[in-house]
PDB file of C-alpha atoms in Angstrom:
ATOM      1  CA  UNK A   1      55.960 -18.941  72.311  1.00 54.00           C
ATOM      2  CA  UNK A   2      52.601 -20.597  71.742  1.00 54.00           C
ATOM      3  CA  UNK A   3      53.623 -23.621  73.842  1.00 55.00           C
ATOM      4  CA  UNK A   4      54.264 -21.469  76.935  1.00 56.00           C
ATOM      5  CA  UNK A   5      50.553 -20.551  77.272  1.00 52.00           C
ATOM      6  CA  UNK A   6      48.784 -23.197  79.385  1.00 55.00           C
ATOM      7  CA  UNK A   7      45.972 -24.926  77.646  1.00 55.00           C
ATOM      8  CA  UNK A   8      42.601 -25.373  79.234  1.00 54.00           C
ATOM      9  CA  UNK A   9      42.460 -28.965  78.034  1.00 57.00           C
ATOM     10  CA  UNK A  10      45.456 -29.886  80.208  1.00 58.00           C
ATOM     11  CA  UNK A  11      43.446 -29.059  83.378  1.00 58.00           C
ATOM     12  CA  UNK A  12      41.035 -31.802  84.381  1.00 59.00           C
ATOM     13  CA  UNK A  13      37.433 -30.824  83.612  1.00 58.00           C
ATOM     14  CA  UNK A  14      36.197 -31.208  87.230  1.00 56.00           C
ATOM     15  CA  UNK A  15      38.844 -28.847  88.638  1.00 57.00           C
ATOM     16  CA  UNK A  16      38.256 -26.363  85.821  1.00 54.00           C
ATOM     17  CA  UNK A  17      34.481 -26.232  86.398  1.00 56.00           C
ATOM     18  CA  UNK A  18      35.003 -25.894  90.171  1.00 52.00           C
ATOM     19  CA  UNK A  19      37.377 -22.976  89.589  1.00 52.00           C
ATOM     20  CA  UNK A  20      34.851 -21.233  87.336  1.00 51.00           C
ATOM     21  CA  UNK A  21      32.024 -21.720  89.874  1.00 51.00           C
ATOM     22  CA  UNK A  22      34.134 -20.371  92.730  1.00 50.00           C
ATOM     23  CA  UNK A  23      35.202 -17.317  90.755  1.00 49.00           C
ATOM     24  CA  UNK A  24      31.575 -16.471  89.878  1.00 48.00           C
ATOM     25  CA  UNK A  25      30.392 -16.311  93.493  1.00 50.00           C
ATOM     26  CA  UNK A  26      29.412 -12.830  94.527  1.00 51.00           C
ATOM     27  CA  UNK A  27      30.305 -11.148  97.779  1.00 52.00           C
ATOM     28  CA  UNK A  28      27.604 -11.775 100.334  1.00 54.00           C
ATOM     29  CA  UNK A  29      26.087  -8.453 101.384  1.00 52.00           C
ATOM     30  CA  UNK A  30      23.475  -8.364 104.122  1.00 54.00           C
ATOM     31  CA  UNK A  31      21.317  -5.245 103.768  1.00 52.00           C
ATOM     32  CA  UNK A  32      19.704  -5.844 107.164  1.00 55.00           C
ATOM     33  CA  UNK A  33      22.970  -6.222 109.065  1.00 60.00           C
ATOM     34  CA  UNK A  34      22.383  -3.048 111.085  1.00 55.00           C
ATOM     35  CA  UNK A  35      19.029  -4.378 112.286  1.00 55.00           C
ATOM     36  CA  UNK A  36      20.709  -7.492 113.730  1.00 54.00           C
ATOM     37  CA  UNK A  37      23.330  -5.535 115.659  1.00 51.00           C
ATOM     38  CA  UNK A  38      23.970  -7.550 118.828  1.00 46.00           C
ATOM     39  CA  UNK A  39      25.559  -4.801 120.947  1.00 47.00           C
ATOM     40  CA  UNK A  40      22.453  -2.611 120.717  1.00 44.00           C
ATOM     41  CA  UNK A  41      20.277  -5.117 122.567  1.00 48.00           C
ATOM     42  CA  UNK A  42      17.151  -6.660 121.196  1.00 55.00           C
ATOM     43  CA  UNK A  43      14.919  -5.006 118.620  1.00 58.00           C
ATOM     44  CA  UNK A  44      12.314  -3.802 121.148  1.00 63.00           C
ATOM     45  CA  UNK A  45      14.878  -1.694 123.058  1.00 80.00           C
ATOM     46  CA  UNK A  46      15.954   0.345 120.035  1.00 91.00           C
ATOM     47  CA  UNK A  47      14.647   3.749 119.015  1.00 93.00           C
ATOM     48  CA  UNK A  48      14.081   3.780 115.250  1.00 94.00           C
ATOM     49  CA  UNK A  49      14.445   7.086 113.405  1.00 95.00           C
ATOM     50  CA  UNK A  50      13.249   6.800 109.812  1.00 94.00           C
ATOM     51  CA  UNK A  51      12.749   9.197 106.928  1.00 93.00           C
ATOM     52  CA  UNK A  52       9.937   8.633 104.422  1.00 92.00           C
ATOM     53  CA  UNK A  53       9.657  10.359 101.074  1.00 91.00           C
ATOM     54  CA  UNK A  54       6.340  12.105 100.528  1.00 89.00           C
ATOM     55  CA  UNK A  55       6.041  13.832  97.175  1.00 91.00           C
ATOM     56  CA  UNK A  56       8.764  15.674  95.349  1.00 89.00           C
ATOM     57  CA  UNK A  57      11.321  17.016  97.802  1.00 90.00           C
ATOM     58  CA  UNK A  58       9.080  16.652 100.855  1.00 93.00           C
ATOM     59  CA  UNK A  59       9.835  14.031 103.487  1.00 94.00           C
ATOM     60  CA  UNK A  60       8.702  12.994 106.954  1.00 95.00           C
ATOM     61  CA  UNK A  61      10.893  11.852 109.853  1.00 95.00           C
ATOM     62  CA  UNK A  62       9.337   9.279 112.196  1.00 95.00           C
ATOM     63  CA  UNK A  63      10.616   8.399 115.663  1.00 95.00           C
ATOM     64  CA  UNK A  64       9.363   5.095 117.052  1.00 94.00           C
ATOM     65  CA  UNK A  65      10.333   2.879 119.948  1.00 93.00           C
ATOM     66  CA  UNK A  66      10.652   5.439 122.716  1.00 92.00           C
ATOM     67  CA  UNK A  67      10.042   4.074 126.211  1.00 91.00           C
ATOM     68  CA  UNK A  68       6.445   4.085 127.472  1.00 90.00           C
ATOM     69  CA  UNK A  69       7.310   5.893 130.698  1.00 92.00           C
ATOM     70  CA  UNK A  70       8.493   8.997 128.788  1.00 92.00           C
ATOM     71  CA  UNK A  71       6.241  11.974 128.125  1.00 94.00           C
ATOM     72  CA  UNK A  72       6.073  11.579 124.328  1.00 94.00           C
ATOM     73  CA  UNK A  73       3.879  14.658 123.906  1.00 95.00           C
ATOM     74  CA  UNK A  74       6.453  16.833 125.684  1.00 96.00           C
ATOM     75  CA  UNK A  75       9.307  15.369 123.593  1.00 95.00           C
ATOM     76  CA  UNK A  76       7.339  16.106 120.411  1.00 96.00           C
ATOM     77  CA  UNK A  77       6.820  19.691 121.558  1.00 96.00           C
ATOM     78  CA  UNK A  78      10.571  20.055 122.231  1.00 96.00           C
ATOM     79  CA  UNK A  79      11.337  18.665 118.751  1.00 96.00           C
ATOM     80  CA  UNK A  80       8.991  21.181 117.131  1.00 95.00           C
ATOM     81  CA  UNK A  81      10.467  24.100 119.052  1.00 96.00           C
ATOM     82  CA  UNK A  82      14.161  23.185 118.653  1.00 95.00           C
ATOM     83  CA  UNK A  83      14.035  22.107 114.990  1.00 95.00           C
ATOM     84  CA  UNK A  84      11.510  24.761 113.813  1.00 95.00           C
ATOM     85  CA  UNK A  85       9.341  22.157 112.140  1.00 95.00           C
ATOM     86  CA  UNK A  86       5.853  20.762 112.471  1.00 96.00           C
ATOM     87  CA  UNK A  87       5.257  17.563 114.428  1.00 96.00           C
ATOM     88  CA  UNK A  88       2.457  15.209 115.358  1.00 96.00           C
ATOM     89  CA  UNK A  89       1.813  12.128 117.477  1.00 95.00           C
ATOM     90  CA  UNK A  90       0.406   9.034 115.796  1.00 94.00           C
ATOM     91  CA  UNK A  91      -0.625   5.654 117.215  1.00 92.00           C
ATOM     92  CA  UNK A  92       1.115   2.628 115.720  1.00 88.00           C
ATOM     93  CA  UNK A  93      -1.411  -0.165 115.137  1.00 87.00           C
ATOM     94  CA  UNK A  94       1.199  -2.955 115.098  1.00 86.00           C
ATOM     95  CA  UNK A  95       3.009  -2.163 118.347  1.00 85.00           C
ATOM     96  CA  UNK A  96       0.254  -0.077 119.948  1.00 86.00           C
ATOM     97  CA  UNK A  97       2.880   2.578 120.754  1.00 89.00           C
ATOM     98  CA  UNK A  98       3.267   6.252 119.967  1.00 93.00           C
ATOM     99  CA  UNK A  99       5.153   7.455 116.897  1.00 94.00           C
ATOM    100  CA  UNK A 100       6.388  11.031 116.493  1.00 96.00           C
ATOM    101  CA  UNK A 101       6.147  12.448 112.969  1.00 96.00           C
ATOM    102  CA  UNK A 102       8.254  15.490 112.074  1.00 96.00           C
ATOM    103  CA  UNK A 103       8.231  17.409 108.804  1.00 96.00           C
ATOM    104  CA  UNK A 104      11.522  17.398 106.942  1.00 94.00           C
ATOM    105  CA  UNK A 105      14.644  15.256 107.280  1.00 94.00           C
ATOM    106  CA  UNK A 106      15.494  15.627 110.976  1.00 93.00           C
ATOM    107  CA  UNK A 107      17.278  12.287 111.553  1.00 94.00           C
ATOM    108  CA  UNK A 108      20.652  13.531 112.769  1.00 93.00           C
ATOM    109  CA  UNK A 109      19.116  16.333 114.814  1.00 95.00           C
ATOM    110  CA  UNK A 110      16.744  13.876 116.525  1.00 95.00           C
ATOM    111  CA  UNK A 111      19.634  11.558 117.351  1.00 95.00           C
ATOM    112  CA  UNK A 112      21.732  14.396 118.764  1.00 95.00           C
ATOM    113  CA  UNK A 113      18.788  15.709 120.798  1.00 96.00           C
ATOM    114  CA  UNK A 114      17.976  12.298 122.305  1.00 95.00           C
ATOM    115  CA  UNK A 115      21.607  11.768 123.308  1.00 95.00           C
ATOM    116  CA  UNK A 116      22.133  15.317 124.629  1.00 96.00           C
ATOM    117  CA  UNK A 117      18.978  15.241 126.749  1.00 93.00           C
ATOM    118  CA  UNK A 118      19.919  11.723 127.992  1.00 92.00           C
ATOM    119  CA  UNK A 119      16.623  10.244 126.832  1.00 93.00           C
ATOM    120  CA  UNK A 120      18.467   7.245 125.386  1.00 93.00           C
ATOM    121  CA  UNK A 121      22.014   6.138 124.559  1.00 93.00           C
ATOM    122  CA  UNK A 122      23.573   6.479 121.125  1.00 93.00           C
ATOM    123  CA  UNK A 123      23.839   2.679 120.809  1.00 94.00           C
ATOM    124  CA  UNK A 124      20.054   2.354 121.182  1.00 94.00           C
ATOM    125  CA  UNK A 125      19.274   4.670 118.257  1.00 94.00           C
ATOM    126  CA  UNK A 126      18.995   3.165 114.777  1.00 95.00           C
ATOM    127  CA  UNK A 127      18.906   5.548 111.803  1.00 93.00           C
ATOM    128  CA  UNK A 128      17.063   4.327 108.698  1.00 91.00           C
ATOM    129  CA  UNK A 129      16.515   5.780 105.241  1.00 79.00           C
ATOM    130  CA  UNK A 130      18.296   7.064 102.171  1.00 64.00           C
TER     131      UNK A 130
END
């Protein structure tokens, strides 16, 4: 009964250590895989919808990357009216573009609105946060 159990000493040491190293490798997980999505075009073409935690339960939704030829002020006004929330336009120092800030978590509503109004395609919208 004891002889039927394979002994570790019967396996050559190099094969044994290689087996242990291979079994300890972790699954490779890329947290930024959605940012490198090839079918959505390059990074500049995407509309990024993010949620940022403020304090407590409060959060802010930001919409960045909308095309320059769009009337951003009018879109912000439509967001405020349709979602019953406050909104503001901010200038982004890095990209020198406009960013829409909305109070509350409005990510899915913003995505649905942009697709329904044909402002951009669903593949161009990237949702970030939580």
